[in-house]
Coordinates of C-alpha atoms and ligand atoms in Angstrom, one line a residue:
Chain F
X100 CA -24.5 12.9 -29.9
X101 CA -27.7 13.6 -31.5
X102 CA -29.7 14.7 -28.2
X103 CA -27.3 18.6 -27.7
X104 CA -28.1 19.9 -31.1
X105 CA -31.6 19.2 -31.8
X106 CA -31.9 20.6 -28.5
X107 CA -31.0 24.3 -29.8
X108 CA -32.6 23.4 -33.1
X109 CA -36.1 23.2 -30.6
X110 CA -35.4 26.2 -28.5
X111 CA -36.6 29.0 -29.2
X112 CA -35.9 32.0 -30.6
X113 CA -37.8 34.6 -28.7
X114 CA -40.5 33.7 -26.0
X115 CA -43.8 35.9 -24.6
X116 CA -44.7 34.8 -21.6
X117 CA -47.7 36.5 -20.6
X118 CA -46.8 40.6 -22.1
X119 CA -49.7 43.3 -21.3
X120 CA -49.5 46.9 -21.3
X121 CA -51.9 49.5 -20.3
X122 CA -51.7 53.0 -21.5
X123 CA -53.8 54.0 -17.7
X124 CA -57.1 52.0 -18.2
X125 CA -57.1 51.0 -21.5
X126 CA -55.3 48.0 -22.4
X127 CA -52.9 47.8 -25.2
X128 CA -51.9 44.3 -25.1
X129 CA -53.1 42.1 -22.4
X130 CA -52.2 38.0 -21.9
X131 CA -50.1 37.4 -25.0
X132 CA -47.5 34.4 -25.6
X133 CA -46.0 32.8 -27.7
X134 CA -43.0 31.5 -28.7
X135 CA -40.9 31.9 -33.0
X136 CA -38.2 29.8 -33.9
X137 CA -35.0 30.9 -35.6
X138 CA -36.3 31.3 -39.6
X139 CA -39.9 31.2 -38.2
X140 CA -42.3 34.5 -40.3
X141 CA -44.7 36.0 -37.5
X142 CA -47.8 37.6 -38.5
X143 CA -49.3 39.0 -36.0
X144 CA -52.8 40.2 -37.8
X145 CA -55.9 42.4 -36.2
X146 CA -58.8 46.0 -36.7
X147 CA -56.6 48.8 -35.9
X148 CA -55.9 49.9 -32.2
X149 CA -56.5 46.8 -32.0
X150 CA -52.8 46.2 -30.1
X151 CA -49.9 45.2 -33.0
X152 CA -48.5 48.0 -32.5
X153 CA -48.0 48.3 -29.0
X154 CA -47.4 44.5 -28.7
X155 CA -43.9 44.8 -31.4
X156 CA -43.3 47.4 -29.6
X157 CA -43.2 45.6 -25.9
X158 CA -41.1 42.5 -27.4
X159 CA -38.9 44.3 -29.3
X160 CA -37.7 46.4 -26.0
X161 CA -39.1 49.5 -26.7
X162 CA -41.6 49.7 -24.1
X163 CA -41.8 48.0 -21.5
X164 CA -44.2 45.7 -20.7
X165 CA -46.2 46.6 -17.4
X166 CA -46.3 42.8 -16.6
X167 CA -45.0 39.1 -18.1
X168 CA -42.1 38.6 -19.8
X169 CA -40.0 38.9 -23.6
X170 CA -37.2 36.2 -24.0
X171 CA -34.4 36.0 -26.5
X172 CA -32.4 33.4 -26.9
X173 CA -29.0 36.5 -26.9
X174 CA -26.1 35.6 -28.4
X175 CA -23.7 36.4 -25.6
X176 CA -26.5 35.4 -22.3
X177 CA -28.3 32.9 -24.0
X178 CA -32.3 32.8 -23.5
X179 CA -32.4 35.6 -21.6
X180 CA -34.8 38.2 -20.4
X181 CA -34.7 41.5 -22.0
X182 CA -35.7 44.1 -20.1
X183 CA -33.8 42.1 -16.8
X184 CA -30.1 43.1 -19.2
X185 CA -29.0 45.5 -17.9
X186 CA -30.0 49.1 -21.0
X187 CA -25.6 49.6 -22.5
X188 CA -26.0 45.3 -22.9
X189 CA -30.0 45.9 -24.4
X190 CA -28.8 48.0 -26.9
X191 CA -26.2 46.2 -28.3
X192 CA -28.4 43.2 -28.3
X193 CA -30.2 45.0 -30.7
X194 CA -27.9 46.6 -32.8
X195 CA -26.0 43.4 -33.4
X196 CA -28.8 41.4 -33.8
X197 CA -31.9 42.8 -34.5
X198 CA -33.5 44.9 -37.5
X199 CA -36.9 47.8 -37.2
X200 CA -38.1 48.3 -39.9
X201 CA -41.2 50.7 -39.6
X202 CA -44.2 51.9 -41.5
X203 CA -42.6 55.7 -42.1
X204 CA -39.3 56.0 -42.9
X205 CA -39.2 59.2 -41.8
X206 CA -38.7 56.6 -38.2
X207 CA -36.2 54.8 -39.5
X208 CA -33.5 57.0 -41.1
X209 CA -31.6 59.7 -40.6
X210 CA -33.6 62.1 -43.5
X211 CA -29.7 64.4 -42.3
X212 CA -27.5 62.2 -44.2
X213 CA -27.2 60.0 -47.6
X214 CA -28.8 56.5 -48.1
X215 CA -25.7 55.6 -48.7
X216 CA -24.7 56.3 -45.1
X217 CA -27.6 55.1 -43.6
X218 CA -27.5 51.8 -45.1
X219 CA -23.4 51.8 -43.2
X220 CA -24.7 53.0 -40.4
X221 CA -25.3 49.7 -38.9
X222 CA -21.6 48.4 -39.4
X223 CA -20.3 52.0 -37.8
X224 CA -22.5 51.0 -34.6
X225 CA -20.2 47.6 -34.7
X226 CA -16.9 49.0 -35.2
X227 CA -16.4 49.0 -38.8
X228 CA -13.7 51.4 -39.2
X229 CA -13.0 50.6 -43.2
X230 CA -14.9 52.8 -45.4
X231 CA -14.6 51.4 -48.8
X232 CA -15.7 47.6 -47.1
X233 CA -18.2 50.4 -46.1
X234 CA -18.7 51.0 -49.3
X235 CA -18.7 48.3 -50.8
X236 CA -20.9 46.3 -48.6
X237 CA -23.2 49.0 -48.9
X238 CA -23.6 49.3 -53.2
X239 CA -23.9 45.1 -52.7
X240 CA -26.3 45.3 -50.2
X241 CA -28.4 48.8 -52.9
X242 CA -28.5 46.1 -55.4
X243 CA -30.2 44.2 -53.1
X244 CA -32.8 45.4 -52.4
X245 CA -32.9 46.8 -56.3
X246 CA -32.0 50.3 -56.0
X247 CA -29.7 52.0 -58.1
X248 CA -26.9 52.1 -57.3
X249 CA -25.4 55.4 -58.3
X250 CA -27.9 57.0 -56.1
X251 CA -26.0 55.9 -52.6
X252 CA -25.5 59.3 -51.4
X253 CA -28.8 60.7 -52.1
X254 CA -30.5 61.7 -49.2
X255 CA -33.5 60.0 -47.9
X256 CA -35.8 62.8 -48.5
X257 CA -34.9 62.8 -52.6
X258 CA -35.3 58.5 -52.8
X259 CA -39.3 58.0 -54.1
X260 CA -41.9 56.4 -50.0
X261 CA -41.1 53.0 -51.7
X262 CA -37.0 53.6 -52.0
X263 CA -37.4 55.2 -49.5
X264 CA -38.2 51.5 -47.8
X265 CA -35.4 49.8 -49.2
X266 CA -33.2 51.7 -48.3
X267 CA -34.6 50.9 -44.6
X268 CA -34.6 47.7 -45.2
X269 CA -30.9 47.4 -45.7
X270 CA -30.0 49.3 -43.3
X271 CA -31.8 46.9 -41.0
X272 CA -30.1 43.9 -42.8
X273 CA -26.5 44.4 -43.7
X274 CA -25.7 43.4 -40.2
X275 CA -26.7 40.7 -40.4
X276 CA -29.3 40.5 -37.8
X277 CA -31.4 37.6 -36.0
X278 CA -34.8 38.9 -35.2
X279 CA -36.5 41.7 -37.3
X280 CA -39.3 43.5 -36.8
X281 CA -41.3 44.8 -39.4
X282 CA -44.8 46.9 -38.7
X283 CA -47.5 47.2 -41.3
X284 CA -43.7 47.9 -43.5
X285 CA -45.4 48.3 -47.1
X286 CA -48.3 50.3 -44.8
X287 CA -48.1 53.3 -46.8
X288 CA -47.4 52.7 -50.3
X289 CA -49.3 52.5 -53.3
X290 CA -50.5 49.4 -54.9
X291 CA -48.0 48.1 -57.4
X292 CA -44.8 49.3 -55.6
X293 CA -46.4 47.2 -52.2
X294 CA -46.2 43.9 -54.4
X295 CA -42.2 43.9 -55.5
X296 CA -41.5 45.3 -51.8
X297 CA -43.0 42.8 -50.3
X298 CA -42.3 40.0 -53.1
X299 CA -38.3 41.4 -52.1
X300 CA -39.0 41.1 -48.8
X301 CA -40.2 37.4 -49.3
X302 CA -37.1 36.8 -50.3
X303 CA -34.6 38.1 -48.9
X304 CA -36.4 36.8 -45.4
X305 CA -35.8 33.3 -47.5
X306 CA -32.9 33.4 -48.7
X307 CA -31.2 34.7 -45.6
X308 CA -33.6 32.7 -43.4
X309 CA -34.6 34.8 -40.5
X310 CA -37.2 35.2 -37.8
X311 CA -39.5 38.5 -38.8
X312 CA -42.7 39.7 -36.5
X313 CA -44.2 42.1 -39.0
X314 CA -47.2 43.0 -38.3
X315 CA -50.6 44.0 -40.8
X316 CA -53.4 44.9 -41.0
X317 CA -53.7 43.5 -44.5
X318 CA -54.5 39.9 -45.3
X319 CA -52.9 39.7 -48.2
X320 CA -49.3 40.3 -46.5
X321 CA -50.1 38.4 -43.6
X322 CA -51.0 35.6 -46.0
X323 CA -47.1 36.2 -49.0
X324 CA -45.0 36.5 -45.6
X325 CA -46.2 34.9 -42.8
X326 CA -45.8 30.6 -42.1
X327 CA -47.7 31.4 -39.0
X328 CA -50.4 33.9 -37.4
X329 CA -51.8 35.4 -34.5
X330 CA -54.8 37.6 -34.8
X331 CA -55.5 39.8 -32.3
X332 CA -58.7 42.4 -30.8
X333 CA -58.6 44.2 -27.9
X334 CA -55.4 43.7 -27.9
X335 CA -56.2 39.1 -26.8
X336 CA -54.9 37.0 -28.8
X337 CA -58.0 35.6 -30.2
X338 CA -56.3 33.0 -33.1
X339 CA -52.9 31.8 -33.1
X340 CA -51.6 29.4 -36.1
X341 CA -50.2 28.2 -39.8
X342 CA -51.3 30.8 -41.2
X343 CA -53.2 28.9 -44.8
X344 CA -54.7 27.4 -41.2
X345 CA -56.2 30.4 -40.0
X346 CA -56.4 32.5 -43.1
X347 CA -58.9 28.8 -44.9
X348 CA -60.7 28.1 -42.1
X349 CA -61.3 31.1 -38.9
X350 CA -62.3 29.4 -35.8
X351 CA -62.6 32.4 -33.8
X352 CA -66.0 34.9 -35.1
X353 CA -63.0 37.9 -35.1
X354 CA -60.6 35.3 -37.2
X355 CA -63.3 34.7 -39.8
X356 CA -65.1 38.7 -39.7
X357 CA -61.2 39.6 -40.1
X358 CA -60.6 36.8 -42.9
X359 CA -64.2 37.4 -44.5
X360 CA -63.8 41.1 -45.0
X361 CA -60.2 40.9 -46.9
X362 CA -60.3 37.7 -48.9
X363 CA -62.2 38.2 -51.9
X364 CA -60.0 39.7 -54.6
Chain G
X32 CA -7.1 89.8 0.6
X33 CA -5.2 92.8 0.6
X34 CA -6.0 96.1 -0.8
X35 CA -4.2 96.7 -4.7
X36 CA -3.6 99.5 -6.0
X37 CA -7.0 99.4 -8.4
X38 CA -9.3 98.6 -4.8
X39 CA -11.3 101.8 -5.2
X40 CA -11.5 100.9 -8.4
X41 CA -12.4 98.0 -8.0
X42 CA -16.7 97.8 -8.0
X43 CA -17.3 93.5 -8.4
X44 CA -15.4 90.7 -6.4
X45 CA -12.5 89.8 -6.8
X46 CA -12.4 88.1 -10.6
X47 CA -16.3 89.1 -11.4
X48 CA -18.4 86.2 -10.2
X49 CA -18.9 86.2 -6.7
X50 CA -17.1 83.4 -4.7
X51 CA -20.3 80.8 -4.3
X52 CA -20.1 80.3 -8.0
X53 CA -16.5 80.2 -8.3
X54 CA -16.5 77.8 -5.4
X55 CA -19.2 76.0 -7.7
X56 CA -17.6 76.1 -11.3
X57 CA -14.4 74.7 -9.6
X58 CA -16.3 71.6 -8.6
X59 CA -16.9 71.5 -12.0
X60 CA -13.5 72.0 -12.5
X61 CA -12.4 69.4 -10.7
X62 CA -15.2 65.9 -12.5
X63 CA -14.2 67.5 -15.9
X64 CA -10.0 66.7 -15.7
X65 CA -11.4 63.7 -13.0
X66 CA -13.5 62.1 -16.0
X67 CA -11.2 63.5 -18.7
X68 CA -13.6 64.3 -21.9
X69 CA -17.0 63.7 -20.3
X70 CA -19.8 66.4 -20.1
X71 CA -19.8 68.5 -17.0
X72 CA -22.6 70.8 -16.1
X73 CA -22.4 73.3 -14.5
X74 CA -25.0 76.0 -13.7
X75 CA -23.3 78.8 -16.3
X76 CA -24.2 82.4 -15.3
X77 CA -25.6 85.5 -17.3
X78 CA -22.0 87.7 -17.9
X79 CA -20.9 90.9 -19.3
X80 CA -20.9 89.8 -22.6
X81 CA -24.0 88.2 -24.8
X82 CA -23.2 83.7 -25.9
X83 CA -20.8 82.8 -28.4
X84 CA -18.1 85.6 -27.4
X85 CA -16.7 82.9 -24.6
X86 CA -19.1 83.6 -21.3
X87 CA -18.1 79.6 -20.8
X88 CA -14.1 80.7 -21.1
X89 CA -14.3 84.1 -19.3
X90 CA -16.3 81.8 -15.7
X91 CA -13.5 79.3 -15.7
X92 CA -11.0 82.3 -15.2
X93 CA -12.8 83.3 -13.1
X94 CA -13.5 80.0 -11.4
X95 CA -9.3 80.0 -11.3
X96 CA -7.9 83.3 -11.7
X97 CA -5.4 84.2 -8.8
X98 CA -3.6 88.0 -8.0
X99 CA -0.5 85.8 -8.8
X100 CA -1.6 85.0 -12.5
X101 CA 0.0 86.0 -16.1
X102 CA -2.9 86.2 -18.7
X103 CA -2.8 86.2 -22.4
X104 CA -6.1 85.8 -24.1
X105 CA -6.8 85.2 -28.4
X106 CA -9.3 84.9 -30.5
X107 CA -8.0 83.1 -33.7
X108 CA -4.5 83.6 -33.1
X109 CA -3.7 87.4 -32.8
X110 CA -3.1 88.4 -29.2
X111 CA -4.4 92.4 -30.9
X112 CA -8.0 91.7 -32.4
X113 CA -11.3 93.0 -30.5
X114 CA -12.2 90.4 -28.7
X115 CA -9.2 89.7 -27.0
X116 CA -7.8 92.5 -26.1
X117 CA -11.5 93.0 -24.7
X118 CA -11.6 90.3 -22.1
X119 CA -7.9 90.3 -21.2
X120 CA -8.3 94.1 -20.1
X121 CA -12.4 93.1 -18.4
X122 CA -9.4 90.0 -16.3
X123 CA -6.9 92.7 -16.0
X124 CA -9.6 95.0 -14.4
X125 CA -11.8 92.6 -12.6
X126 CA -8.7 90.9 -11.5
X127 CA -6.0 93.0 -11.1
X128 CA -3.8 90.4 -13.3
X129 CA -0.5 91.1 -15.2
X130 CA -1.7 91.0 -19.4
X131 CA 0.9 89.3 -21.4
X132 CA 0.8 88.4 -25.3
X133 CA 4.2 86.0 -24.6
X134 CA 2.9 82.2 -24.3
X135 CA 6.1 81.0 -22.2
X136 CA 5.4 83.6 -19.6
X137 CA 1.3 83.6 -19.9
X138 CA 0.3 80.9 -16.9
X139 CA -4.3 81.2 -18.6
X140 CA -4.0 81.4 -22.2
X141 CA -7.8 82.3 -23.1
X142 CA -8.2 81.2 -26.4
X143 CA -11.1 80.9 -29.0
X144 CA -10.1 79.3 -32.0
X145 CA -6.6 78.6 -31.9
X146 CA -3.7 77.1 -29.9
X147 CA -0.9 78.5 -29.2
X148 CA 2.2 77.0 -31.9
X149 CA 4.4 77.5 -28.7
X150 CA 4.8 73.9 -26.9
X151 CA 2.9 75.2 -23.2
X152 CA 4.1 73.8 -20.2
X153 CA 3.5 72.2 -17.0
X154 CA 1.9 74.7 -14.9
X155 CA 0.3 76.1 -17.9
X156 CA -3.8 75.8 -18.4
X157 CA -5.3 77.2 -21.5
X158 CA -8.3 77.8 -21.8
X159 CA -10.8 76.8 -24.3
X160 CA -14.2 79.2 -25.6
X161 CA -16.8 77.1 -26.9
X162 CA -19.9 77.6 -28.4
X163 CA -20.8 73.7 -29.0
X164 CA -20.0 71.3 -26.3
X165 CA -21.6 67.9 -28.1
X166 CA -19.9 66.1 -31.3
X167 CA -22.8 64.7 -31.7
X168 CA -25.5 67.5 -31.7
X169 CA -25.9 67.7 -35.3
X170 CA -26.9 64.7 -36.3
X171 CA -28.8 64.0 -33.2
X172 CA -31.1 66.7 -31.8
X173 CA -31.9 64.6 -28.8
X174 CA -30.0 65.6 -25.6
X175 CA -31.2 62.0 -23.7
X176 CA -29.8 59.7 -26.8
X177 CA -26.3 61.9 -26.8
X178 CA -25.8 61.2 -23.2
X179 CA -26.3 57.6 -23.4
X180 CA -24.3 56.8 -26.0
X181 CA -21.5 58.7 -23.9
X182 CA -22.4 56.7 -21.0
X183 CA -22.0 53.5 -22.9
X184 CA -20.0 54.3 -25.2
X185 CA -22.0 54.6 -28.0
X186 CA -19.8 56.2 -31.1
X187 CA -21.1 55.3 -34.2
X188 CA -23.3 57.8 -35.2
X189 CA -20.5 60.2 -35.5
X190 CA -18.5 58.4 -37.8
X191 CA -21.3 58.4 -40.0
X192 CA -20.7 62.1 -40.7
X193 CA -16.6 60.9 -41.5
X194 CA -18.7 59.0 -43.4
X195 CA -20.4 61.3 -45.3
X196 CA -18.3 63.6 -46.1
X197 CA -15.5 60.6 -47.1
X198 CA -18.8 59.7 -49.8
X199 CA -18.7 63.6 -50.7
X200 CA -15.3 64.9 -51.1
X201 CA -13.7 62.1 -51.4
X202 CA -11.7 62.8 -48.0
X203 CA -12.6 63.7 -44.4
X204 CA -13.2 67.2 -45.5
X205 CA -13.9 68.7 -41.9
X206 CA -11.5 70.4 -41.3
X207 CA -12.9 72.7 -37.7
X208 CA -13.8 71.4 -34.9
X209 CA -12.8 68.0 -35.6
X210 CA -13.8 64.7 -33.4
X211 CA -11.2 62.7 -31.6
X212 CA -11.9 60.6 -29.0
X213 CA -9.6 61.6 -25.1
X214 CA -8.2 59.1 -22.9
X215 CA -9.8 56.3 -25.5
X216 CA -13.1 56.7 -23.2
X217 CA -15.0 60.0 -24.4
X218 CA -15.8 61.3 -27.2
X219 CA -15.7 64.8 -27.5
X220 CA -15.3 68.0 -29.3
X221 CA -11.8 70.2 -29.9
X222 CA -14.5 72.6 -29.7
X223 CA -14.3 75.3 -33.4
X224 CA -9.6 74.9 -33.3
X225 CA -8.8 74.0 -36.7
X226 CA -8.1 69.9 -37.3
X227 CA -4.0 70.8 -37.5
X228 CA -4.6 71.6 -33.9
X229 CA -6.0 68.3 -32.7
X230 CA -2.5 66.2 -32.2
X231 CA -1.3 70.0 -29.3
X232 CA -4.3 68.7 -27.1
X233 CA -2.8 64.8 -26.2
X234 CA -0.6 63.9 -24.5
X235 CA -0.2 67.9 -23.5
X236 CA 2.3 69.5 -20.6
X237 CA -0.5 71.8 -19.4
X238 CA -4.3 71.7 -18.3
X239 CA -7.6 71.9 -21.1
X240 CA -10.4 73.2 -20.2
X241 CA -12.9 74.0 -21.8
X242 CA -15.9 76.6 -21.1
X243 CA -19.4 76.2 -23.3
X244 CA -21.9 78.8 -21.7
X245 CA -24.8 79.0 -22.9
X246 CA -24.7 74.7 -23.4
X247 CA -23.2 75.5 -19.9
X248 CA -21.2 72.0 -19.6
X249 CA -17.4 72.0 -18.8
X250 CA -15.3 69.6 -20.2
X251 CA -11.5 69.1 -19.5
X252 CA -8.5 67.1 -21.5
X253 CA -5.7 66.8 -18.7
X254 CA -2.2 67.1 -18.6
X255 CA -0.9 64.0 -20.3
X256 CA -3.8 62.3 -21.4
X257 CA -4.5 60.7 -25.0
X258 CA -5.9 62.1 -27.3
X259 CA -7.1 60.4 -31.4
X260 CA -9.0 62.6 -34.7
X261 CA -11.2 59.7 -35.7
X262 CA -10.1 57.9 -39.1
X263 CA -11.6 55.3 -40.8
X264 CA -8.7 52.6 -41.2
X265 CA -8.3 53.3 -44.8
X266 CA -8.6 57.1 -44.2
X267 CA -5.8 57.6 -41.3
X268 CA -6.1 61.5 -40.2
X269 CA -4.2 64.2 -41.9
X270 CA -4.2 68.4 -41.1
X271 CA -3.6 70.4 -43.4
X272 CA -0.4 71.9 -44.9
X273 CA 0.4 75.0 -47.2
X274 CA 2.7 75.0 -50.1
X275 CA 3.0 78.7 -48.6
X276 CA 5.8 80.0 -45.6
X277 CA 5.2 82.5 -43.4
X278 CA 5.2 85.2 -45.5
X279 CA 6.5 87.4 -42.6
X280 CA 8.8 85.5 -40.5
X281 CA 8.6 82.7 -43.1
X282 CA 7.1 79.5 -40.9
X283 CA 7.1 77.0 -42.1
X284 CA 5.2 74.8 -39.6
X285 CA 3.2 77.0 -38.0
X286 CA -0.8 77.2 -39.0
X287 CA -1.0 80.0 -41.4
X288 CA -4.0 82.7 -42.4
X289 CA -4.9 83.7 -46.4
X290 CA -4.8 87.3 -46.0
X291 CA -6.3 88.7 -49.3
X292 CA -4.3 92.5 -50.4
X293 CA -6.1 93.8 -53.2
X294 CA -8.8 93.6 -55.2
X295 CA -7.4 92.2 -58.6
X296 CA -6.3 89.0 -56.3
X297 CA -2.8 89.3 -54.8
X298 CA -2.3 87.7 -51.5
X299 CA -0.5 86.8 -48.6
X300 CA -0.5 83.8 -46.1
X301 CA 1.0 84.5 -42.5
X302 CA 0.9 82.7 -38.9
X303 CA -2.0 82.4 -38.1
X304 CA -0.1 82.8 -33.8
X305 CA 0.4 86.3 -33.5
X306 CA 3.1 86.2 -31.2
X307 CA 4.6 83.4 -32.1
X308 CA 5.5 85.0 -35.1
X309 CA 6.2 88.6 -33.6
X310 CA 8.5 86.0 -31.4
X311 CA 11.1 84.7 -34.7
X312 CA 11.2 87.4 -36.1
X313 CA 12.5 89.2 -33.7
X314 CA 14.6 86.3 -34.1
X315 CA 16.0 87.9 -36.7
X316 CA 13.9 85.3 -39.0
X317 CA 13.2 86.5 -42.8
X318 CA 9.8 85.5 -45.0
X319 CA 9.5 86.4 -48.9
X320 CA 7.9 89.3 -48.0
X321 CA 9.1 90.3 -44.6
X322 CA 9.0 94.2 -45.2
X323 CA 4.9 94.3 -45.9
X324 CA 3.5 96.8 -43.8
X325 CA 1.7 94.3 -42.8
X326 CA 4.9 93.9 -40.1
X327 CA 4.8 96.5 -38.8
X328 CA 0.9 95.9 -37.6
X329 CA 1.4 93.6 -36.2
X330 CA 4.4 93.9 -34.4
X331 CA 3.0 97.5 -32.6
X332 CA 2.0 97.6 -29.4
X333 CA -1.5 97.7 -28.6
Ligands
ATP1126 N1 -49.6 55.9 -26.7 C1 -49.9 55.3 -25.7 N2 -51.6 56.3 -25.5 C2 -51.8 55.4 -24.6 N3 -52.9 55.0 -25.0 C3 -52.9 54.3 -26.3 C4 -51.3 55.2 -26.4 N4 -50.5 53.9 -27.8 C5 -51.3 52.9 -28.3 N5 -53.2 53.7 -27.6 C6 -54.2 52.2 -27.7 O1 -54.1 51.7 -26.9 C7 -54.6 50.4 -28.4 C8 -53.5 49.6 -28.9 O2 -53.5 50.3 -30.1 P1 -51.6 50.3 -30.8 O3 -51.6 51.6 -31.8 O4 -51.3 49.0 -29.9 O5 -53.6 50.0 -31.8 P2 -53.0 48.6 -33.2 O6 -53.0 47.0 -33.7 O7 -51.3 49.2 -33.8 O8 -53.6 50.1 -34.4 P3 -53.5 50.8 -35.4 O9 -53.8 49.8 -36.8 O10 -54.2 51.1 -36.0 O11 -51.8 50.3 -35.8 C9 -55.7 51.2 -29.0 O12 -56.2 51.3 -27.8 C10 -54.6 52.7 -28.5 O13 -55.6 53.7 -29.1
MG1127 MG1 -49.9 50.0 -35.3

């Protein structure tokens, strides 16, 4: 009686196995394996060029790996190799179950349509055809990301970088995804804006019980957001563990270097 | 083919295009008819008019026309505009066909920006000139991406433009080139016809062919196909209406053009479909300004 729910609880949301990506002779990421559970926030840290973005793109179905598998617990097919799905099914799964927050809002927003339409688009992609309902959902989400709802019809370029990022966050959460990818979501922002956005992100992720994979080279971001960390160097995962463990007691020489270089704030 | 009266002066191949090209275009037309609303690529040729002047429509007409056809060409609903007159002359010369302004009599009607008011019949073909065949292009510049959207029937993006319109104007304000779903499968641009004409496309008895010369695409709506104009549940599709009737023929249900009469702001509304209007006047219908000099102009033989 109890066994089945436990089994479901124990089954991973995402399972990455032996993931490797070569760009010609250059390694993007090598032999990366890990599992992610529902509601878990995984931080991916490492210096520039260590393969964080490559890994994130491979996992999120945007960059086919050279070898290895990415399995996701899809609502339609159960735990499935995402690159084994046909393209329309994979796109549909990405649309319905995932979000992707880019470092540069230009990569994640349609700059030619209003902030409100950007936020509402995922609802339309899921087949919503009632303007009034989408409008109120959009207003609600603008409030949740602490944006002035009177500016709902302004174009993204008329918003500051931090506000654009909030629009991007709302756009990637409004449809109720189960897993959200974030590539340096606060990377391009100045420190005070960064801190407020991070607080907001952390609250939303907790309230919604979201699973998140967040790439950052900022240990403070990792500390604040992540339950667990993986540390990358030269494409390999050199250390993995609970965030506090890794940051307070790094085992690998490279992690020690990484942590010591930034933590004395 | 027997010698025709104007054989000596005909310098070009019949209907201008060579037979191989016409065969290629016909194959594309057949494919387009088999997959209603799907944009079929074709090897668009250089034509003796620049892109934007109906090269797609002219190539379609050239591929399907035969000596027994009766050809009509309209621009913005009118038979007597420069562009329509010169394209009509072109086919009279290179295809040696009878030409007409009578919608009911024509077997092929080439059009820019309108569908005639008089309902079309089985056996007729309406050929549209199309500047931009891709309804999603304004929102998504990447051809690879729009192709995937059509292939996988991902049309949420088109609704983003409707959403933007309602947010800005309080209603779906787009009046020409209003996007449609064909046979509940392919999203289709109806070409820049007014949305007033959109309902005429659905369940039409005639064949509707669309040609985009510069963009090298052909698509089609076969007879009796459903064509639905996109909308929201709470902002349903509506066509334009006018408070006025046609000033010349009194029609209440036709698409009206506004004509400014002088620099004090006097204006009149007249049918955009010049043949429809003339027909009605010949049948004795009169509008409030039926004796206006425009009426004389409109009925003058060209
Ligand atoms: N498109 C590409 N073609 C060739 N090499 C690439 C490409 N993208 C990344 N690389 C290489 O792969 C390695 C990993 O790059 P990646 O962008 O994943 O690192 P990163 O950890 O995200 O770095 P950053 O912190 O600077 O964003 C680097 O050596 C990089 O030069
Ligand atoms: Mg990166």
